[in-house]
CSV table of N, CA and C in Angstrom, one decimal:
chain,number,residue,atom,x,y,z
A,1458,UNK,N,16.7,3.5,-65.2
A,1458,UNK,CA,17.4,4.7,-65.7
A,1458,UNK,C,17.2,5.8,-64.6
A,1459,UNK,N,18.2,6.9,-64.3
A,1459,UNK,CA,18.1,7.5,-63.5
A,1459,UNK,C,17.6,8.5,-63.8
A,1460,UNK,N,16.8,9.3,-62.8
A,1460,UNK,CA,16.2,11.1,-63.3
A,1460,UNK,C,17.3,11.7,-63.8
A,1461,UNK,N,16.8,12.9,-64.4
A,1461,UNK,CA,17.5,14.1,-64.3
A,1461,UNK,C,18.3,14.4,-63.1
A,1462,UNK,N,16.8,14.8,-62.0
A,1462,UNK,CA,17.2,15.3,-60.7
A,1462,UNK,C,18.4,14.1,-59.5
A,1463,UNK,N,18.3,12.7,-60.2
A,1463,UNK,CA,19.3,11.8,-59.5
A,1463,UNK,C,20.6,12.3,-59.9
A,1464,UNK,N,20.6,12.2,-61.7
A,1464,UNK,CA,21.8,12.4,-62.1
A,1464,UNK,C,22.6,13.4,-61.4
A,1465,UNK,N,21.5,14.4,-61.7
A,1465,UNK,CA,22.2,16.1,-60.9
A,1465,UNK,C,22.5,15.9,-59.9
A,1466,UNK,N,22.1,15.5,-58.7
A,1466,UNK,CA,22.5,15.1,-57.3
A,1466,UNK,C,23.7,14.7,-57.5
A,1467,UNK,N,23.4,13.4,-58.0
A,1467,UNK,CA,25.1,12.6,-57.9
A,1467,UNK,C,26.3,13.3,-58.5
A,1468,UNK,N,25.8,14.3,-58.9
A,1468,UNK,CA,27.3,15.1,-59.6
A,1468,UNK,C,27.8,15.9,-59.0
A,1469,UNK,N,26.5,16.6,-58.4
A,1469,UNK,CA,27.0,17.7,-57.4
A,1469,UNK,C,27.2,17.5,-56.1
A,1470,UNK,N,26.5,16.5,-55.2
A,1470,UNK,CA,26.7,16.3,-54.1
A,1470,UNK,C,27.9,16.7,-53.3
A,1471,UNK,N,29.4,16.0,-54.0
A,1471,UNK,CA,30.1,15.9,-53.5
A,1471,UNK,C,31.1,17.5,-53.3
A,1472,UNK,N,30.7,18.1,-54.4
A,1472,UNK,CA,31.1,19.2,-54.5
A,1472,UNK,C,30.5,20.5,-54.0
A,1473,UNK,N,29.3,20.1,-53.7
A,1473,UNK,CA,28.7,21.1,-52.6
A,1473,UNK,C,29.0,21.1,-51.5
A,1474,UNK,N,29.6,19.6,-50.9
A,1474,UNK,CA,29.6,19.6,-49.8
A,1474,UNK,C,31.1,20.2,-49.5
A,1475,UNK,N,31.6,20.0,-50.4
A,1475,UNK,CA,33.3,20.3,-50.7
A,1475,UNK,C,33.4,21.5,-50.1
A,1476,UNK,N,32.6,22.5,-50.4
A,1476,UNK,CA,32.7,23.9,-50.4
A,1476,UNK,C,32.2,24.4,-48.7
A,1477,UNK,N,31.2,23.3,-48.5
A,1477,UNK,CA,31.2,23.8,-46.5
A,1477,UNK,C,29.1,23.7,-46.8
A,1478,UNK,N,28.7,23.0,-47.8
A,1478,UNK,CA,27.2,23.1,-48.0
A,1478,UNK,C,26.8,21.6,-47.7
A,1479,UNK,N,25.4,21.7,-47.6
A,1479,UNK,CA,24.7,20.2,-47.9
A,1479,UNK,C,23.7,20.2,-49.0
A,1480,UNK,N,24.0,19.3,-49.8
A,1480,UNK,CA,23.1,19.4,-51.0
A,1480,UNK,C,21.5,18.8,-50.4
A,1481,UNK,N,20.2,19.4,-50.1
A,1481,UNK,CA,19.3,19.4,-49.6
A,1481,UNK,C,18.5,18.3,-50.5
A,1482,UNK,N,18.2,18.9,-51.4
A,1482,UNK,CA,17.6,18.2,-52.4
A,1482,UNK,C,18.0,19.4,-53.8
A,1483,UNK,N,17.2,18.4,-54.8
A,1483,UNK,CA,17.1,18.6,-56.6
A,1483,UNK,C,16.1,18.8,-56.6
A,1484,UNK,N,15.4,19.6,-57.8
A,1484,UNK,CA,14.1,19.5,-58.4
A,1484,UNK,C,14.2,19.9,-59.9
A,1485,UNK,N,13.7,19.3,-60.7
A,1485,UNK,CA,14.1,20.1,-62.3
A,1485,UNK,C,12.3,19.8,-62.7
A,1486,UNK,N,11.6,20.8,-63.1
A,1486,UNK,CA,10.2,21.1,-63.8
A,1486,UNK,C,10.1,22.2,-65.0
A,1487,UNK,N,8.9,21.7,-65.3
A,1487,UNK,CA,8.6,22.6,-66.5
A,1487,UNK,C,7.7,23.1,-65.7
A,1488,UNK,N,7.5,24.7,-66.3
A,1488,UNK,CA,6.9,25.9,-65.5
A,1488,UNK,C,6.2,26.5,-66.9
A,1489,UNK,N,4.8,26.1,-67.0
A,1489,UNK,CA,4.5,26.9,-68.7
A,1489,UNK,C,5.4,26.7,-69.8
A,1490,UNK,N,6.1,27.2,-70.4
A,1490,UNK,CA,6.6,27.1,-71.4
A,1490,UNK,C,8.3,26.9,-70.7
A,1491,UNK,N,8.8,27.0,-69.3
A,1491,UNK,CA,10.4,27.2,-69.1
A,1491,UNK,C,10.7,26.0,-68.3
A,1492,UNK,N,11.7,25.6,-68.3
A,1492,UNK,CA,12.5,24.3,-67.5
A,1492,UNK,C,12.8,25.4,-66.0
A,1493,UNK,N,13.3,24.7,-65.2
A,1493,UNK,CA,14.3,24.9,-63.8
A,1493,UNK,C,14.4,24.1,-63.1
A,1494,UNK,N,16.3,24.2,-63.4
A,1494,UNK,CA,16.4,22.9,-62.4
A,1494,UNK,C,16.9,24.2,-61.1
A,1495,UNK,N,16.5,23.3,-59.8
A,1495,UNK,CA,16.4,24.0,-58.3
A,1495,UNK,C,17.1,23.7,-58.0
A,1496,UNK,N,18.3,23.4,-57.1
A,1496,UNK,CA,19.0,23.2,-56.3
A,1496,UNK,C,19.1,23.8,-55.2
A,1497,UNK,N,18.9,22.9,-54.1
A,1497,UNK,CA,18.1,23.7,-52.4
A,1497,UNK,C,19.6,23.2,-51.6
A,1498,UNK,N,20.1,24.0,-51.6
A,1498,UNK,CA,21.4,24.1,-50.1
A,1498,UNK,C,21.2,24.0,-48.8
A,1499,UNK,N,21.9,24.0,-47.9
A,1499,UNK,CA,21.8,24.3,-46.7
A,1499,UNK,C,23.0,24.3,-45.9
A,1500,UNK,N,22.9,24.4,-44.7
A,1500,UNK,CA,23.9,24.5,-43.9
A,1500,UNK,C,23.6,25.0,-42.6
A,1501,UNK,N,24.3,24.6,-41.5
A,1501,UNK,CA,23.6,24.8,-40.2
A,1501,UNK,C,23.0,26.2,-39.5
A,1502,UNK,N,23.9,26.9,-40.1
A,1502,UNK,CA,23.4,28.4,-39.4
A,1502,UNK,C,22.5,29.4,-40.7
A,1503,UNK,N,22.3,28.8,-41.6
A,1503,UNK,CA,21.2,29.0,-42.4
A,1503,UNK,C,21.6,29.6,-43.8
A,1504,UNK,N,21.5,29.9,-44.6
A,1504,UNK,CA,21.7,30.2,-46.4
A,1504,UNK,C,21.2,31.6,-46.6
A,1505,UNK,N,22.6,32.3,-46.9
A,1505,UNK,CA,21.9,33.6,-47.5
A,1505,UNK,C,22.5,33.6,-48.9
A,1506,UNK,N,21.9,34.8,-49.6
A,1506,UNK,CA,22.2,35.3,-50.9
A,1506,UNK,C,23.8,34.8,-51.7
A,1507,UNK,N,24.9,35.5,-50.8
A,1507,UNK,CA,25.7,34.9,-50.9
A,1507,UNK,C,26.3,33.6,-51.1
A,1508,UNK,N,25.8,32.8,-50.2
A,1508,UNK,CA,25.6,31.6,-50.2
A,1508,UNK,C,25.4,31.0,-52.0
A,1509,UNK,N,24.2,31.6,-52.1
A,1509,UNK,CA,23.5,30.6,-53.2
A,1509,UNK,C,24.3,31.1,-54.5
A,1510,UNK,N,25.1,32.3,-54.2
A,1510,UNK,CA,25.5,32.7,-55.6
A,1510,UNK,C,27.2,32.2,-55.3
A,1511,UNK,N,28.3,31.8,-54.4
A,1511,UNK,CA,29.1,30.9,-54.4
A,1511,UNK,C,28.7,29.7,-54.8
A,1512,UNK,N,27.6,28.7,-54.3
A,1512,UNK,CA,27.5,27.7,-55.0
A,1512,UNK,C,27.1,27.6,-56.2
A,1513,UNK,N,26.4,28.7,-56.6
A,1513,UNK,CA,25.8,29.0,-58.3
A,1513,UNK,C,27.4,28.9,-59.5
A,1514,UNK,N,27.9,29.5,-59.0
A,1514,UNK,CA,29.5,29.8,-59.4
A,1514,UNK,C,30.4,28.5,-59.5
A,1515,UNK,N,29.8,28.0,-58.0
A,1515,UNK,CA,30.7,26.5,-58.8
A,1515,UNK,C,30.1,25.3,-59.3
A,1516,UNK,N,29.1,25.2,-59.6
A,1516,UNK,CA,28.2,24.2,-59.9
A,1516,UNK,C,28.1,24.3,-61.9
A,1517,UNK,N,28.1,25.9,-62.3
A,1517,UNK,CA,27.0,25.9,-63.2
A,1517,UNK,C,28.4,25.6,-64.3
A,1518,UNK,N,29.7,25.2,-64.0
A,1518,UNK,CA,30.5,25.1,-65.8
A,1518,UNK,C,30.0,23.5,-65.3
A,1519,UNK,N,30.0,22.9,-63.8
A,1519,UNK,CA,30.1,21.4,-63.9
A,1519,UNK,C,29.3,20.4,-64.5
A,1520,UNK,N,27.8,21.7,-64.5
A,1520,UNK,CA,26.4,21.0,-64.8
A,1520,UNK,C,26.5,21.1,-66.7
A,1521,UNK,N,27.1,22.5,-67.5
A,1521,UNK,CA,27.6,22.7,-68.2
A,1521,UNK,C,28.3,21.4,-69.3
A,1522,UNK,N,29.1,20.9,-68.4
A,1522,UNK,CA,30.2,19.9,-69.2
A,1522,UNK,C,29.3,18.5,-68.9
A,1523,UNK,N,28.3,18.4,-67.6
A,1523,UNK,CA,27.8,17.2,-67.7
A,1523,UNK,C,26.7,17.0,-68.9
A,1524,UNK,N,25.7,18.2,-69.1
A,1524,UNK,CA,25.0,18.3,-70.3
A,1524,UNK,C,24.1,17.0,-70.1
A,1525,UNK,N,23.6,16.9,-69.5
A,1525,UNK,CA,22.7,15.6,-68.7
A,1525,UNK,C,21.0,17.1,-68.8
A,1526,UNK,N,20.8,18.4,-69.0
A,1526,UNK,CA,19.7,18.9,-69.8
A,1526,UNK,C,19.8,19.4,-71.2
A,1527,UNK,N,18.8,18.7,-72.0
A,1527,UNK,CA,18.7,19.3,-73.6
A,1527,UNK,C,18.5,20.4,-73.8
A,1528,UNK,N,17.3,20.5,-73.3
A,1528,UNK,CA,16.2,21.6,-73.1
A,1528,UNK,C,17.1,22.9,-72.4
A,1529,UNK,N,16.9,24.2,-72.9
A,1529,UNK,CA,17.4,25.2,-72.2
A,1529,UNK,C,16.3,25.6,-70.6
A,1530,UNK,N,17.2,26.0,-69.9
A,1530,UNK,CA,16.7,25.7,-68.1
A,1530,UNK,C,17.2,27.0,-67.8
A,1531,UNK,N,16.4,26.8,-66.2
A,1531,UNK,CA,17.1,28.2,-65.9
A,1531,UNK,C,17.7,27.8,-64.5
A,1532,UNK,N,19.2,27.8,-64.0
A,1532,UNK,CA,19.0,27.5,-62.9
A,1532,UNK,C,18.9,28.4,-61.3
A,1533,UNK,N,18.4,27.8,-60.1
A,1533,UNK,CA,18.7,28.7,-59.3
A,1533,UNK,C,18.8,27.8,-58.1
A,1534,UNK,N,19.5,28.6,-57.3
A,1534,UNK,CA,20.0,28.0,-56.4
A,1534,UNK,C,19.3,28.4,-55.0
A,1535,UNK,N,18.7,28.0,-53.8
A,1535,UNK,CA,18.2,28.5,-53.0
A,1535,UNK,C,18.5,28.0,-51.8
A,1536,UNK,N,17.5,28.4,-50.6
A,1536,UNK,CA,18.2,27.3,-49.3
A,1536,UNK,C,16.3,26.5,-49.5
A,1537,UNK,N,16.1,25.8,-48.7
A,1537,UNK,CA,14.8,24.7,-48.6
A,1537,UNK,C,14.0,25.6,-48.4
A,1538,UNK,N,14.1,26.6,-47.2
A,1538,UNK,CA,13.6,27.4,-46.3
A,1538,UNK,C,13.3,26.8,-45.1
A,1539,UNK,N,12.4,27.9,-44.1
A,1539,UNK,CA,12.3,27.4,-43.1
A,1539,UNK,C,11.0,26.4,-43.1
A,1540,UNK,N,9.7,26.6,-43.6
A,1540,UNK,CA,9.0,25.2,-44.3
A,1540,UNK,C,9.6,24.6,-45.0
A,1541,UNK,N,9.8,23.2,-44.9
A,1541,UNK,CA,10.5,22.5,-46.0
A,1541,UNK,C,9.8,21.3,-46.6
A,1542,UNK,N,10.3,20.8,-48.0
A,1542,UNK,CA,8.9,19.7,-48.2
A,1542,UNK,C,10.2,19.0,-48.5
A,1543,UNK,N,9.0,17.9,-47.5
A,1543,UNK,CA,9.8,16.5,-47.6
A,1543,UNK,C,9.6,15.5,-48.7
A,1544,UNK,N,10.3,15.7,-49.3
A,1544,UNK,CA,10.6,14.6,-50.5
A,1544,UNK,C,10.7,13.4,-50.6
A,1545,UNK,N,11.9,13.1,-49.5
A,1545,UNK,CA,12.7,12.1,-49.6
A,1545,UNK,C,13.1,11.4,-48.3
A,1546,UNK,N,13.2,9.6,-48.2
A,1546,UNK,CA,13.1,9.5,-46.7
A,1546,UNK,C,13.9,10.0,-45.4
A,1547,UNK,N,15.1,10.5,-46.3
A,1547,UNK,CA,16.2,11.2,-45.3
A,1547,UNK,C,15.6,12.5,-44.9
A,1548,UNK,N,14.7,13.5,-45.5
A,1548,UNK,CA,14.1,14.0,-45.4
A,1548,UNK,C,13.0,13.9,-44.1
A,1549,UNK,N,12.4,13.0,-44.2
A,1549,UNK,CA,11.4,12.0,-43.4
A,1549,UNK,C,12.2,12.3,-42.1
A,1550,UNK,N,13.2,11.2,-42.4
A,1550,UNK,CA,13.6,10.6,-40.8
A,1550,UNK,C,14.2,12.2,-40.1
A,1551,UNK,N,14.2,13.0,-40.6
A,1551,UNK,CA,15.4,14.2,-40.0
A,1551,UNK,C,14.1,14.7,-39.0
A,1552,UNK,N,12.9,15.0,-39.7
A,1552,UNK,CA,11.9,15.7,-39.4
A,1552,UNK,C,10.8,14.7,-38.4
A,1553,UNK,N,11.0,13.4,-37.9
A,1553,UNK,CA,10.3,13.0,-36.6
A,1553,UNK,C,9.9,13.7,-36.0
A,1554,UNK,N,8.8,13.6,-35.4
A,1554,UNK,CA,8.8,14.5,-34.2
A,1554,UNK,C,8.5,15.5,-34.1
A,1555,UNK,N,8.1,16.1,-35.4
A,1555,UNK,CA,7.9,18.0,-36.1
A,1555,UNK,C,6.1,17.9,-36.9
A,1556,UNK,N,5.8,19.4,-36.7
A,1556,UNK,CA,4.5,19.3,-37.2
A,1556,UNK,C,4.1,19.7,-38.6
A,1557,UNK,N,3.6,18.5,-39.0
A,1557,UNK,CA,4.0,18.7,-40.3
A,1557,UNK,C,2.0,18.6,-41.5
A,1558,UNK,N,2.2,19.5,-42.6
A,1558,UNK,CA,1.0,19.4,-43.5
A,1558,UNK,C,1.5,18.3,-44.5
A,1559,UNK,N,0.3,17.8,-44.5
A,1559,UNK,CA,0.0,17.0,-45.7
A,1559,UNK,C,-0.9,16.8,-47.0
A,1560,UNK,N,-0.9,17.1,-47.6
A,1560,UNK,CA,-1.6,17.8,-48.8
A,1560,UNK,C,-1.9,16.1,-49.8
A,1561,UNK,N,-3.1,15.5,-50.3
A,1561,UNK,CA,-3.1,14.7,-51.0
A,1561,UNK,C,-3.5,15.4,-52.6
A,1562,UNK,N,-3.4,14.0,-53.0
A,1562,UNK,CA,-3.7,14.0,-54.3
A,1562,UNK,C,-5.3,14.1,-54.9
A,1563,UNK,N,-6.0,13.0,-54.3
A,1563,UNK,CA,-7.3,13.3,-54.1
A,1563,UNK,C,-7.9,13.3,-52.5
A,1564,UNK,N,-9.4,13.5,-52.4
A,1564,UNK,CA,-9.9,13.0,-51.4
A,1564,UNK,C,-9.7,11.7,-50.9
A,1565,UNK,N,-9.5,10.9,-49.6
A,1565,UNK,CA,-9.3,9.8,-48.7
A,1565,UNK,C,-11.2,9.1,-48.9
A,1566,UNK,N,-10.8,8.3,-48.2
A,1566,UNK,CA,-12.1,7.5,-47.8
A,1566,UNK,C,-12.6,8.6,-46.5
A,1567,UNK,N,-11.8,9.3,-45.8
A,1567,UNK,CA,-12.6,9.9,-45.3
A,1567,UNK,C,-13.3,11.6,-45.6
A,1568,UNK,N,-12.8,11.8,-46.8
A,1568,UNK,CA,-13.3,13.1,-47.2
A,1568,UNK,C,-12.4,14.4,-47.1
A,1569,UNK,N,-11.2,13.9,-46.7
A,1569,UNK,CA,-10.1,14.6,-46.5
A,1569,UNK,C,-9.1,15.0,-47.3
A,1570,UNK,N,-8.5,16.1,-47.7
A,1570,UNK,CA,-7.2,15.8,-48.6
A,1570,UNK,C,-6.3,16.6,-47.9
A,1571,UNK,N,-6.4,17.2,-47.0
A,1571,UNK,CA,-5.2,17.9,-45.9
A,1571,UNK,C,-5.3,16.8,-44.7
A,1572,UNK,N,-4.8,17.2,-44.0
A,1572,UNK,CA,-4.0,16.6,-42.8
A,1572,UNK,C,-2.6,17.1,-41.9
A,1573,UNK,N,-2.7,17.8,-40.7
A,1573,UNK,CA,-1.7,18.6,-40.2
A,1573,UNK,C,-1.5,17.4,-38.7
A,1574,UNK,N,0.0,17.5,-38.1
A,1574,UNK,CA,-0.1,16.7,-37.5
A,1574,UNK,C,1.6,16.3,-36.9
A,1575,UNK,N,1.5,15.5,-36.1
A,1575,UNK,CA,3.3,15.4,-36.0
A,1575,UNK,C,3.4,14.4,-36.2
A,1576,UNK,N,4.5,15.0,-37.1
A,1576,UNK,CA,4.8,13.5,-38.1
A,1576,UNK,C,6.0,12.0,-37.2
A,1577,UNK,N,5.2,11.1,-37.1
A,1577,UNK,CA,5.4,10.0,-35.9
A,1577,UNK,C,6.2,8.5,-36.8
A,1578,UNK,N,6.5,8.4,-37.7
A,1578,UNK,CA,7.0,7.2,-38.6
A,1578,UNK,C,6.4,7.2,-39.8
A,1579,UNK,N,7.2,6.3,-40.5
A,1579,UNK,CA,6.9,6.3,-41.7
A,1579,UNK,C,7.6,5.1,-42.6
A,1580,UNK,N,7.2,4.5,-43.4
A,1580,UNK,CA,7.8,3.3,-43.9
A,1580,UNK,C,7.7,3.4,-45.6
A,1581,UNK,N,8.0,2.4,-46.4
A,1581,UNK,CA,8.0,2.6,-47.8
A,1581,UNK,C,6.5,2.8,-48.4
A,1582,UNK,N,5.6,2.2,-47.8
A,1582,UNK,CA,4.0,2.7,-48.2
A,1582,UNK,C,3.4,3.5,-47.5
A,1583,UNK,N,3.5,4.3,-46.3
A,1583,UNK,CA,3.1,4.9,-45.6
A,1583,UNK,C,3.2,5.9,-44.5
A,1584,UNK,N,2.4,7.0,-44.5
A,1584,UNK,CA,3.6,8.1,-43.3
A,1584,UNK,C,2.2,8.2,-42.3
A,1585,UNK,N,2.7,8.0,-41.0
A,1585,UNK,CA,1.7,8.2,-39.8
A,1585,UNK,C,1.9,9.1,-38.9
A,1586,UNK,N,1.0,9.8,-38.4
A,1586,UNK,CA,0.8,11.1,-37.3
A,1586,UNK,C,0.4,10.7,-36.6
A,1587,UNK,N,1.3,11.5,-35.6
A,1587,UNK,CA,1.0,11.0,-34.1
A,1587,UNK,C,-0.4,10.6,-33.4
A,1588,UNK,N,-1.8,11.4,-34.2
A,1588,UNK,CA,-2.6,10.8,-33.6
A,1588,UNK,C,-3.7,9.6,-34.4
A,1589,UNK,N,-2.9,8.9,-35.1
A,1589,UNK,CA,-3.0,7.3,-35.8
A,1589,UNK,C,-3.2,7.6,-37.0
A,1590,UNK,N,-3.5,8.9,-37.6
A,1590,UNK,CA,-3.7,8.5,-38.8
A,1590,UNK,C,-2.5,8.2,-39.5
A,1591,UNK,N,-3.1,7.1,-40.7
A,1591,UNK,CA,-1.8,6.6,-41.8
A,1591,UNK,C,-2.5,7.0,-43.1
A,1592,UNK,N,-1.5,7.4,-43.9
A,1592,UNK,CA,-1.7,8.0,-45.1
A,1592,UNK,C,-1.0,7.0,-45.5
A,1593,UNK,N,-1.7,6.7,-47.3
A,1593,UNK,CA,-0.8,6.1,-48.4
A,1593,UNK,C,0.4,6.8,-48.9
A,1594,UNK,N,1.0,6.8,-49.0
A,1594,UNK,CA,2.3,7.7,-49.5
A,1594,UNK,C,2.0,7.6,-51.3
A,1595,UNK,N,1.5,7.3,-51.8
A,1595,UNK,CA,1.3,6.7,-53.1
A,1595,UNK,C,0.3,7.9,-53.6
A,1596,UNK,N,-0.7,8.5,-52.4
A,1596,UNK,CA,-2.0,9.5,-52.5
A,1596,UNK,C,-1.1,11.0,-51.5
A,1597,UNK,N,-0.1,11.1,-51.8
A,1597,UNK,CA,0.5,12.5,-51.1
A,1597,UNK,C,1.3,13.2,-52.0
A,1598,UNK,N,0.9,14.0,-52.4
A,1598,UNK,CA,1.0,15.3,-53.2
A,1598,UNK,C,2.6,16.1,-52.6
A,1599,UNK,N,2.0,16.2,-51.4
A,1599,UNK,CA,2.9,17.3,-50.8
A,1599,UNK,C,2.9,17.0,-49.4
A,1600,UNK,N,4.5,16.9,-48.5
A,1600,UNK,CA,4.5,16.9,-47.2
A,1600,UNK,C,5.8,17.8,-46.8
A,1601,UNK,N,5.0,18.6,-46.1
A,1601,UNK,CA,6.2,19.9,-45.6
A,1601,UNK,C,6.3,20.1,-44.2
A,1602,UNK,N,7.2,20.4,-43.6
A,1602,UNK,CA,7.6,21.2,-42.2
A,1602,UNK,C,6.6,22.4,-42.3
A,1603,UNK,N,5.6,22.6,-40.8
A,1603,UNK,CA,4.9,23.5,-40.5
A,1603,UNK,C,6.1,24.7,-39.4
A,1604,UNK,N,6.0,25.7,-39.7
A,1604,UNK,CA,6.9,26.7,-38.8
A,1604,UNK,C,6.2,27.8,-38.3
A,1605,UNK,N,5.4,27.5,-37.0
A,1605,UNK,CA,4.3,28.5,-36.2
A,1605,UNK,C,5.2,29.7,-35.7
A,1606,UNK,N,4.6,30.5,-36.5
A,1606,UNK,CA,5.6,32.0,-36.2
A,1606,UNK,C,4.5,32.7,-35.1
């Protein structure tokens, strides 16, 4: 059975892109007591305000009539940003080659639960940095694009 966040993708993908966008990724959570489903845009020369409130405008009768959330939500629309967390392997593969944090779920065998690093491959059990470490992908919490300002 598919997620929420699949379903939503697949409905909107086509029609974000329709409009001159890339649908980035989905995210739908509970936040305390409130739902939000996320929807992260993008586009080459970057996402402003405007942006998110044209795609907000055409998304929200589609999501509306799909009714694929029970629960009342709130939605919003944003760009990834300039750190971005990688979710997903398309995600992965775009970002080779970039320095990237890694945040676990618990401590490693080595006493570790961060790890910064350039991110060098990655396969369905595991993501490796350039300088050999491999991580379980199964113990990663969180992996995001680092952007040294």
């Amino acid at each position: 059975m598919a997620s929420i966040e699949e379903k939503v993708e697949g409905l909107l993908a086509n029609k974000i892109e329709s409009i001159g966008y890339e649908l980035y990724d989905v995210e739908y959570a509970k936040e305390g007591k409130n739902y939000f489903l996320r929807i992260f845009i993008d586009k080459p020369n970057g996402i402003n305000l405007e942006d998110c409130e044209k795609v907000n405008n055409e998304i929200v009768d589609i999501l509306d009539e799909a009714d694929y959330i029970k629960e009342q939500y709130f939605l919003e629309v944003s760009s990834p940003g300039v750190e971005r967390v990688l979710r997903k392997d398309k995600h992965l593969q775009e970002n080779l080659g970039i320095e990237v944090e890694i945040k676990l779920f618990r401590k490693d065998e080595k006493g570790n639960k961060e790890y910064r690093g350039v991110l060098k491959s990655f396969n369905q059990d595991e993501i490796i940095l350039d300088d050999g470490i491999t991580l379980e992908r199964k113990n990663i919490a969180l992996i995001k694009t680092i952007y040294n300002w």
